[in-house]
Short mmCIF file of C-alpha atoms in Angstrom, two decimals:
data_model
loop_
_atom_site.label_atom_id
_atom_site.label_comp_id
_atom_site.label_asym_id
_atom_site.label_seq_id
_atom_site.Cartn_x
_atom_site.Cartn_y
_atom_site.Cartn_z
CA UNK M 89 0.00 0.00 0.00
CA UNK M 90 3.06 2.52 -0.45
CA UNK M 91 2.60 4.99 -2.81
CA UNK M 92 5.03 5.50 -5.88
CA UNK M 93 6.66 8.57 -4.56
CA UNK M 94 7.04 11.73 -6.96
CA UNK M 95 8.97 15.27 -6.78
CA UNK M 96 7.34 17.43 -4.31
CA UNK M 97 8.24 21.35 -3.51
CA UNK M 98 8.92 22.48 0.02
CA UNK M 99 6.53 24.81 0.99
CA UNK M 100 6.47 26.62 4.58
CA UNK M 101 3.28 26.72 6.75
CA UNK M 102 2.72 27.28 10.55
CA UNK M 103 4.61 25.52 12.93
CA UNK M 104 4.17 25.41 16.42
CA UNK M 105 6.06 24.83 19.82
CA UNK M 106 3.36 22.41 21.08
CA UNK M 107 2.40 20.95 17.78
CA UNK M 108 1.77 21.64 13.96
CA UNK M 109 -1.00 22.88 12.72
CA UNK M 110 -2.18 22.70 8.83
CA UNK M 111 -5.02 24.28 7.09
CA UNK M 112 -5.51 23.32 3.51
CA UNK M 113 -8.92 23.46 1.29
CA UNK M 114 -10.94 24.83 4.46
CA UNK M 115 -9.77 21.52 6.49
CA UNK M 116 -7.99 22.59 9.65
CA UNK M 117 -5.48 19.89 11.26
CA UNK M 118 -4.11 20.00 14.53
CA UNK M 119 -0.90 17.58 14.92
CA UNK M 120 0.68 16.97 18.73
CA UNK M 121 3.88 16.51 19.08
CA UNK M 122 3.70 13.45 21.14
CA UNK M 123 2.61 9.83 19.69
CA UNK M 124 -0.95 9.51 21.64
CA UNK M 125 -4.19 8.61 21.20
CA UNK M 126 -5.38 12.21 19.95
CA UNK M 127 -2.12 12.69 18.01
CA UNK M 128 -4.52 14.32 15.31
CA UNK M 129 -8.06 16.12 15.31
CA UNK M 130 -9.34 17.65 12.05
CA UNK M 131 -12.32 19.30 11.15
CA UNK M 132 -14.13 21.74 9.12
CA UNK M 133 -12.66 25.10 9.55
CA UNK M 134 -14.31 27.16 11.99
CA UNK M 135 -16.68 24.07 12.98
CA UNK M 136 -16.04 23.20 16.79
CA UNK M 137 -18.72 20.93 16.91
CA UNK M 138 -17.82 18.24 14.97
CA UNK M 139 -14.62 16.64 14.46
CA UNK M 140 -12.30 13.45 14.55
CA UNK M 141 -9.56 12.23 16.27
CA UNK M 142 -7.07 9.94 15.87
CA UNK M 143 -3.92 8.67 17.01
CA UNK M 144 -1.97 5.61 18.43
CA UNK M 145 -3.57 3.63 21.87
CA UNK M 146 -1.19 0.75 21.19
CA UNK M 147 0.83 -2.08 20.40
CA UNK M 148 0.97 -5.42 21.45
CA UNK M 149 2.19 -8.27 20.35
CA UNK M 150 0.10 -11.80 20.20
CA UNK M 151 1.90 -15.04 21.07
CA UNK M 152 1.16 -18.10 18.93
CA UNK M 153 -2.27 -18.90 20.42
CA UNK M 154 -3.25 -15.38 19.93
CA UNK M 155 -2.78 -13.89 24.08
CA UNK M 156 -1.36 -10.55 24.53
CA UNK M 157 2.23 -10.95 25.63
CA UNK M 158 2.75 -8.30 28.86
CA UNK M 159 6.40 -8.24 28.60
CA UNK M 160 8.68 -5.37 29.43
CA UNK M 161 10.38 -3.82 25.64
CA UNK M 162 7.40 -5.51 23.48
CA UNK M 163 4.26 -3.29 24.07
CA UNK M 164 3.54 0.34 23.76
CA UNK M 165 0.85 1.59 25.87
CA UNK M 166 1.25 5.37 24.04
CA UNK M 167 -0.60 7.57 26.22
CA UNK M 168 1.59 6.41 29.58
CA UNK M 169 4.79 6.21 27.38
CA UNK M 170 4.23 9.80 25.49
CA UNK M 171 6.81 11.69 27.77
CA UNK M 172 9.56 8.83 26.81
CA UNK M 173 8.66 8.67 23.02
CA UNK M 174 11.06 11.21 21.36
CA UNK M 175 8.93 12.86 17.42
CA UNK M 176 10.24 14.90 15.16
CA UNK M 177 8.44 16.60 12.37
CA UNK M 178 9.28 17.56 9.19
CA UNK M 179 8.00 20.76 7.08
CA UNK M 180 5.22 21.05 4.92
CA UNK M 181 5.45 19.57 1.05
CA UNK M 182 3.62 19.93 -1.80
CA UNK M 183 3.19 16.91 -4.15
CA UNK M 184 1.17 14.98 -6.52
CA UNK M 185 -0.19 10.97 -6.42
CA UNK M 186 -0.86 9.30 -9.46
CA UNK M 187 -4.58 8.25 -9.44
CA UNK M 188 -7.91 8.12 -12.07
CA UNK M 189 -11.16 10.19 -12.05
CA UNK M 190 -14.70 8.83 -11.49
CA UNK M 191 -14.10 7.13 -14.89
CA UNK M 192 -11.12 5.26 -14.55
CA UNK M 193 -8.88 8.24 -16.52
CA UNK M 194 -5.29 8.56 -15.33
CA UNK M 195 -4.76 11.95 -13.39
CA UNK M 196 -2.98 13.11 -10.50
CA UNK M 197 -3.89 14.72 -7.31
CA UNK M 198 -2.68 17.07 -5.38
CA UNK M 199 -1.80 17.23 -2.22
CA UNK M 200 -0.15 18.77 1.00
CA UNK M 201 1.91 16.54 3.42
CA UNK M 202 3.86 16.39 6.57
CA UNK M 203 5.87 14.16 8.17
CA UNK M 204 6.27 12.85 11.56
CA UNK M 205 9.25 10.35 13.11
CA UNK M 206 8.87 9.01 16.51
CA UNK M 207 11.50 6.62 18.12
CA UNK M 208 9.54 3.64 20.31
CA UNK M 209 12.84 2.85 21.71
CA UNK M 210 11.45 3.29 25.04
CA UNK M 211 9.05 0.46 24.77
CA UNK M 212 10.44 -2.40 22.23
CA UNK M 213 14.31 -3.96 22.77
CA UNK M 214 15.26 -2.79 19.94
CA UNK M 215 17.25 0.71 20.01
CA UNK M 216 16.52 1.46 16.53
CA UNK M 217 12.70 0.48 16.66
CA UNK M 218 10.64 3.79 15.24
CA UNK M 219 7.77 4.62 13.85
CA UNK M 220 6.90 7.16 10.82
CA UNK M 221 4.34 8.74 10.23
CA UNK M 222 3.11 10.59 7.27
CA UNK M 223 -0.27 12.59 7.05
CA UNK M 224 -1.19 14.03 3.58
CA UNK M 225 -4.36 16.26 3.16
CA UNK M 226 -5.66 16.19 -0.81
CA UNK M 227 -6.93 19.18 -2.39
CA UNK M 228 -9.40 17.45 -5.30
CA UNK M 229 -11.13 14.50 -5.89
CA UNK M 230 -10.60 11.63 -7.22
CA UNK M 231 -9.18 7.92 -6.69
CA UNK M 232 -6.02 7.14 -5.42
CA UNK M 233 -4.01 3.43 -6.05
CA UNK M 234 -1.83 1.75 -4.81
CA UNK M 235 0.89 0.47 -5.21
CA UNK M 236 -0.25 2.17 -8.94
CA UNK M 237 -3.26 2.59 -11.29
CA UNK M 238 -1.60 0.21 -14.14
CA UNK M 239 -2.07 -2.79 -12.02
CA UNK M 240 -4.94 -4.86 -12.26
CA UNK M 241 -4.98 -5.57 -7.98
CA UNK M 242 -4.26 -1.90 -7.36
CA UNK M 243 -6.13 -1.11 -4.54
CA UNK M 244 -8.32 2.03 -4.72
CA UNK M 245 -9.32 5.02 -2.43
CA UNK M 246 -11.82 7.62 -3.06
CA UNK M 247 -10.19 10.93 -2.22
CA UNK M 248 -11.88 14.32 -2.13
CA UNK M 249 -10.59 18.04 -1.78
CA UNK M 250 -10.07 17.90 1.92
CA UNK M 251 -9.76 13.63 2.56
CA UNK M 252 -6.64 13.05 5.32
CA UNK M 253 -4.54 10.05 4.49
CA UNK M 254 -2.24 8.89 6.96
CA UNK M 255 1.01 6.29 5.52
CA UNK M 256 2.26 4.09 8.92
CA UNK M 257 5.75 2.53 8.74
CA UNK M 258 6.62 0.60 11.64
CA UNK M 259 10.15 -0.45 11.16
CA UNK M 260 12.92 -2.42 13.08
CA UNK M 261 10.52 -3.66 15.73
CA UNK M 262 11.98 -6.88 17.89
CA UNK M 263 9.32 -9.16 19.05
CA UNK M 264 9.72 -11.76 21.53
CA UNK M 265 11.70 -14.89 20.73
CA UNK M 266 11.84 -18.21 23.18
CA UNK M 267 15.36 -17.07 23.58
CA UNK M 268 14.09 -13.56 25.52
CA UNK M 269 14.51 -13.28 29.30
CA UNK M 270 11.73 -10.61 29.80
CA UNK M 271 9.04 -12.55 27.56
CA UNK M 272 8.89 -16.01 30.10
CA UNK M 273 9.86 -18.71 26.66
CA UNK M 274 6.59 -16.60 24.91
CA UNK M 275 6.89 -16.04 21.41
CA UNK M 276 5.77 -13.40 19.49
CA UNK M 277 4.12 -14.51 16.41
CA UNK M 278 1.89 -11.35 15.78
CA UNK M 279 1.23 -7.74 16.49
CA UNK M 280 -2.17 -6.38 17.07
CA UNK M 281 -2.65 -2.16 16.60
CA UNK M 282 -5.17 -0.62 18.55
CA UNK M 283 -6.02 3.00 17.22
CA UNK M 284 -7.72 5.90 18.65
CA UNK M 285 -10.38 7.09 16.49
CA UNK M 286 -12.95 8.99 18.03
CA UNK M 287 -15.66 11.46 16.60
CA UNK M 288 -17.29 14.15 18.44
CA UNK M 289 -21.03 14.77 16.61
CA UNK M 290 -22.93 18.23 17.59
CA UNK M 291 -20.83 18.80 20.31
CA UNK M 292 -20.83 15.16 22.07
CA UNK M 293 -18.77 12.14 21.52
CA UNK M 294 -19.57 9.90 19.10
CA UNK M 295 -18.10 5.92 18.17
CA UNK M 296 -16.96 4.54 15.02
CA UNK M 297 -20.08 2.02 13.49
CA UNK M 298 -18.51 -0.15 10.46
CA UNK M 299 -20.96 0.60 7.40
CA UNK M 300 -21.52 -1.73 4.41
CA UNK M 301 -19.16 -1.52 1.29
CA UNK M 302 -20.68 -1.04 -1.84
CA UNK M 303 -19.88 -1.17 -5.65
CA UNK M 304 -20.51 2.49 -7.80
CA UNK M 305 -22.61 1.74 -10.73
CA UNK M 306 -22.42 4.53 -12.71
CA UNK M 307 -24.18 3.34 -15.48
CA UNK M 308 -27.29 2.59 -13.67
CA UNK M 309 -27.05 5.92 -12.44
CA UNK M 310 -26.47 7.30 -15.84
CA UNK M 311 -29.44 5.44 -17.17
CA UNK M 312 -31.78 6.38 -13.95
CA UNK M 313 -31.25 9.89 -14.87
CA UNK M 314 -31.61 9.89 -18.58
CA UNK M 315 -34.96 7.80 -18.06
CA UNK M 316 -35.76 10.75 -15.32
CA UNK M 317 -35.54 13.41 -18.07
CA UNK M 318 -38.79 14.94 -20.02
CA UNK M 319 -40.98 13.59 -17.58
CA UNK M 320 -42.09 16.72 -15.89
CA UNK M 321 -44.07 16.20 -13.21
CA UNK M 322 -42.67 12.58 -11.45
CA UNK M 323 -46.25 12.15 -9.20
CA UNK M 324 -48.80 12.59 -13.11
CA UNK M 325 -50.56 9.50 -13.64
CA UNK M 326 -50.54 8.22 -10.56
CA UNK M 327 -54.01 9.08 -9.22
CA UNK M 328 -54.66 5.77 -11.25
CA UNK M 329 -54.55 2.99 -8.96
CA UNK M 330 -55.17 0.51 -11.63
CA UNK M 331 -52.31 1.48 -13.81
CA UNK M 332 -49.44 -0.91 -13.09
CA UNK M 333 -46.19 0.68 -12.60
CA UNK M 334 -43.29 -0.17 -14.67
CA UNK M 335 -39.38 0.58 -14.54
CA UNK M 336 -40.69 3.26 -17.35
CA UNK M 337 -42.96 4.41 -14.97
CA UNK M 338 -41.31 3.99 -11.34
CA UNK M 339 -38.54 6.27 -11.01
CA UNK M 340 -38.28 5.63 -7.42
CA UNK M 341 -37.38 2.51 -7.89
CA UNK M 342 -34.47 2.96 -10.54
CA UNK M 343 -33.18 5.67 -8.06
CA UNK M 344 -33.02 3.20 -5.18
CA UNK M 345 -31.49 0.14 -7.50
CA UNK M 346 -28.66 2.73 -8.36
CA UNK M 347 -28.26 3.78 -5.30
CA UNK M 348 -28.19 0.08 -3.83
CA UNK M 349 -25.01 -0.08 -6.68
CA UNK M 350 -23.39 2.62 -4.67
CA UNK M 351 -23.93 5.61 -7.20
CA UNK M 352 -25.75 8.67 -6.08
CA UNK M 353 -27.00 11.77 -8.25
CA UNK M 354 -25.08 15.37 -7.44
CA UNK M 355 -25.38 18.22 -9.36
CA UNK M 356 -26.80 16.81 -12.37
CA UNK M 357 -24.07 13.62 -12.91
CA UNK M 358 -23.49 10.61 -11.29
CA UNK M 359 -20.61 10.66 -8.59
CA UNK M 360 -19.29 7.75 -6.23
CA UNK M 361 -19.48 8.51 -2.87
CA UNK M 362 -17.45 7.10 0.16
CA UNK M 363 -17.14 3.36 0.75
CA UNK M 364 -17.63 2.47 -3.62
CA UNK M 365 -14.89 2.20 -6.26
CA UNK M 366 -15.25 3.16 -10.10
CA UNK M 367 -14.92 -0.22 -12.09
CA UNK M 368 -18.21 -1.57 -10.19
CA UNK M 369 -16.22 -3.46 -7.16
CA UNK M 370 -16.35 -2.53 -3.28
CA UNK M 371 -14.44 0.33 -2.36
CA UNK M 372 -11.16 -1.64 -1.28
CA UNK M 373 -11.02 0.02 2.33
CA UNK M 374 -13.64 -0.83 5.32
CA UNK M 375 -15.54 2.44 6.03
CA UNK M 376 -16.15 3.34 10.02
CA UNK M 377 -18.91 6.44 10.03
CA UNK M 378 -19.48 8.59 12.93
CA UNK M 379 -23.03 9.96 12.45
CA UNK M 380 -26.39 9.25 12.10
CA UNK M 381 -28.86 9.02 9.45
CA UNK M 382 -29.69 12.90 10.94
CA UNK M 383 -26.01 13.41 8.93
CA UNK M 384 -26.46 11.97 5.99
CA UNK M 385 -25.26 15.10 4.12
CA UNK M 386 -26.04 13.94 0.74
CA UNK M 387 -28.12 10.87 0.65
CA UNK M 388 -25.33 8.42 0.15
CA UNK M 389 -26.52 6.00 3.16
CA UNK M 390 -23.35 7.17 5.21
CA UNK M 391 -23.53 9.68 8.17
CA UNK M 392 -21.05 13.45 7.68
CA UNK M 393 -17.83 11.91 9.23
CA UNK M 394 -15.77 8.53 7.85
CA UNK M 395 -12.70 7.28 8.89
CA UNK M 396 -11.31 4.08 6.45
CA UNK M 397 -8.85 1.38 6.81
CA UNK M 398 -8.02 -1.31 4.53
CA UNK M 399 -8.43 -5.03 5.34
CA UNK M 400 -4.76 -5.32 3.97
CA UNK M 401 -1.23 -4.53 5.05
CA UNK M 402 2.51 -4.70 3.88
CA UNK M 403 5.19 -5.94 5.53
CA UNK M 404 8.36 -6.22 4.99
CA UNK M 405 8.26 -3.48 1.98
CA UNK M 406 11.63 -3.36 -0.10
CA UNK M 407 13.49 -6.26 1.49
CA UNK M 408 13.63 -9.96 0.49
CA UNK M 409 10.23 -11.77 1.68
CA UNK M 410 8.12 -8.61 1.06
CA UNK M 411 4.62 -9.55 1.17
CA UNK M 412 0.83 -8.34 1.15
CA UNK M 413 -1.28 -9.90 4.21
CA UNK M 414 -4.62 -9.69 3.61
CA UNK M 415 -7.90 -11.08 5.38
CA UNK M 416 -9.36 -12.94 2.24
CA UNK M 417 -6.09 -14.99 2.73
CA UNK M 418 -6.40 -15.39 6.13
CA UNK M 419 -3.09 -13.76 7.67
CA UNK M 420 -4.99 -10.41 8.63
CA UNK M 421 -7.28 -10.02 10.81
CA UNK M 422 -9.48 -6.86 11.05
CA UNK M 423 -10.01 -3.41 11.07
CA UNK M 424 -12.67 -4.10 13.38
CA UNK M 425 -14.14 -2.17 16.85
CA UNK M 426 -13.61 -3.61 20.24
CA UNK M 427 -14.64 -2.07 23.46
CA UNK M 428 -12.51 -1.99 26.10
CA UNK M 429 -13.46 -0.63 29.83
CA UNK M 430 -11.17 1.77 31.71
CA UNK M 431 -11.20 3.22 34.54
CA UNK M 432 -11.67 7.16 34.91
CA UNK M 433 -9.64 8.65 37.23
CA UNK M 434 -9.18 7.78 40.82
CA UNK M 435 -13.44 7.69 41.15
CA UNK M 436 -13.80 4.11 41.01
CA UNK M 437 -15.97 4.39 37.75
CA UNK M 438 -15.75 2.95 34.50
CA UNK M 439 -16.13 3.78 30.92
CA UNK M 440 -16.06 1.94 27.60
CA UNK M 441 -13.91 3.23 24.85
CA UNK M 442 -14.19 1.89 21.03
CA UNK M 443 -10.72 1.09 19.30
CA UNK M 444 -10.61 0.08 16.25
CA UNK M 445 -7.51 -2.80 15.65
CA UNK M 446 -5.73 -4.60 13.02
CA UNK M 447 -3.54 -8.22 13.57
CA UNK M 448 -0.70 -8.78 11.39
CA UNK M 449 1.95 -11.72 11.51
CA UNK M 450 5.26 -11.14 12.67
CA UNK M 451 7.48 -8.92 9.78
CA UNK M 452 11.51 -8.73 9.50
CA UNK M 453 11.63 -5.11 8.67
CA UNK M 454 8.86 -3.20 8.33
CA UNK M 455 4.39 -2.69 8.10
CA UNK M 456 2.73 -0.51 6.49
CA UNK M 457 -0.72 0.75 6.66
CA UNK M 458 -2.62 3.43 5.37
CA UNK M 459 -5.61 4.88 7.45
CA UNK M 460 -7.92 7.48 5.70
CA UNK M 461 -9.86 9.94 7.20
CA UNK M 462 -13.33 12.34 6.01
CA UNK M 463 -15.06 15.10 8.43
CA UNK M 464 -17.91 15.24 5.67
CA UNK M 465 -19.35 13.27 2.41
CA UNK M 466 -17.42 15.76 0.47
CA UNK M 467 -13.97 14.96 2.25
CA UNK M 468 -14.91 17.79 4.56
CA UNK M 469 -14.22 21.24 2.57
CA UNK M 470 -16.26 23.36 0.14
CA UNK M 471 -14.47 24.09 -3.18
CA UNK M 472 -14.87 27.97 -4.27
CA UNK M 473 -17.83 28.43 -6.72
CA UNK M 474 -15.29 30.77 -8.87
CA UNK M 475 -12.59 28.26 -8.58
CA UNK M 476 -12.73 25.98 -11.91
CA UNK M 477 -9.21 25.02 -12.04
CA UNK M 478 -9.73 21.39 -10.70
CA UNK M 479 -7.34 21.78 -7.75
CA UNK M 480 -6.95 23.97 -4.47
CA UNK M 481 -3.84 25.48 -3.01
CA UNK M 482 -3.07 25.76 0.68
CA UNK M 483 -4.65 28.68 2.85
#
């Protein structure tokens, strides 16, 4: 799931003591410095009422039967290591990724990014053990692939002028071997992720719920609308009970069979939304939304705020051995949500929190995963009415 990387251009934005802060395409972006579970919160510019959050709660690795090893140097519990984890950021770049639009034409987006490196010396054996990560904000729409658009298994992302994508390398991570004094002859054959993602709705907090993935029919959208046009009035004729409706005659129902395909009707022409790919397949990424049908912004079946992670990861990228894990072939296990109940303060009272978590085998060098995040249908912005040049620069 790495991207093919391309030139980029430095570019310069607002940097601060306590944390970064980016603003591109009316999405704001607040980055901490310290690897957390609300390491990022993004939202509409100027909206303080709804927002997301994400960020790292932590690692663990699994032993072969699948328990959590609790071993000293082979867990990372962020939020109580975040004094001890040492980040560094980079500066703002500009840059392009190779990708299609809603028809399947090659054409590249733009986008703003900024990277983050963050040693996790301080809670895995290994000295060198770091983690990097890299959060890009796009400024159009379109689909992104990976590893590229050529490839006939490229994996595809719908990206709009405002969609966060985050690219996680863990690299140079030890995990417990039978020859390791602090792991008690446990081995660890796997590493499960738990990350923070957290919405707040109207004001108030609100979990991730896993919605279905569909396929974006365009052409029964296409056809739903042509058959819609010259009809004037949709409701004449239908004082006559006895007349029997047909597909000519039922628009309603070629709206909701396109819509069931994943296509919905904006402006006038047929768009995918969130959750659907182009060439009539599943959007390749699990979709977790954080409101209601109250939310649904634009009638796509999905509620204003999305965060997606693929059912996929790499590990290993670059060296000998690389491989793709995936859950069709069994070595992957998630994303998925799983409560777990903490404790709140010194009170004696307890709260569930959702997490959503990945499982991936044991890797040599490195894993990679991509996370993407939306704080509306639209990837969270408004585009200028005046602007017609098909891309946005930074604010």
């Amino acid at each position: 799931m790495r991207q093919l990387l391309v030139l980029v251009t430095v570019v310069t934005l607002l940097t601060l003591s306590e944390g970064t802060e980016m603003s591109v395409s009316g999405l704001g972006m607040e980055a901490n410095d310290t690897l957390g579970s609300n390491m990022f919160e993004m939202a509409k510019e100027g909206d303080e009422e709804n927002s997301i959050k994400f960020g790292f709660y932590k690692f663990v690795e699994l032993d072969t039967e699948g328990n959590p090893i609790d071993a000293e140097k082979h867990v990372c519990e962020f939020d109580k290591a975040a004094e001890a984890i040492e980040c560094t950021a980079g500066g703002v770049t500009k840059g392009e990724w190779p990708g299609l639009n809603d028809t399947g034409v090659e054409r590249n987006i733009p986008y703003s990014l900024v990277a983050r490196e963050c040693s996790l010396s301080s809670c895995n054996a290994n000295t060198e053990s770091k983690i990097i990560i890299s959060t890009y904000i796009f400024e159009d729409d379109g689909y992104i692939c990976q590893p590229d658009c050529s490839s006939d298994t490229a994996e595809q992302s719908k990206v709009f002028n405002g969609t966060a994508k985050w690219t996680i390398e863990v690299s140079d991570w030890e995990f417990c071997t039978a020859d390791s004094t602090e792991c008690n002859e446990k081995v660890g054959e796997k590493m499960k992720i738990y990350f923070n993602v957290q919405g707040k709705r109207k004001g108030k907090p609100s979990k991730p719920t896993k919605k279905e993935r569909k396929a974006f029919n365009v052409t029964a959208c296409e056809e739903e609308m042509a058959k819609g046009k010259g009809k004037g009035d949709k409701g004449k004729g239908k004082g006559d009970k006895g007349e029997e409706e047909t597909e000519e005659t039922d628009p309603t129902r070629r709206r909701r069979e396109a819509e069931e395909g994943g296509a919905k009707k904006k402006k006038g022409r047929c768009k995918p939304s969130r959750g659907t790919s182009f060439n009539g397949q599943p959007e390749d990424q699990e979709n977790f939304s954080f409101g209601g049908d109250e939310d649904d912004e634009d009638g796509d079946g999905e509620g204003a705020m999305s965060f997606r992670l693929f059912p996929s990861a790499i590990l290993d990228e670059g060296e000998v051995g690389q491989r793709i894990v995936t859950i069709e072939a069994g070595d992957f296990e998630g994303p998925s949500v799983e409560l777990l109940t903490e404790s709140v303060g010194s009170s004696g009272k307890t709260r569930e929190v959702a997490y959503v978590t990945i499982v991936v085998p044991k890797f040599t060098k490195n894993l990679w995963y991509d996370p993407t995040g939306d704080v509306s249908s639209s990837g969270g912005t408004t585009v200028p009415e005046d602007d017609t040049s098909g891309s946005y620069s930074i604010t």
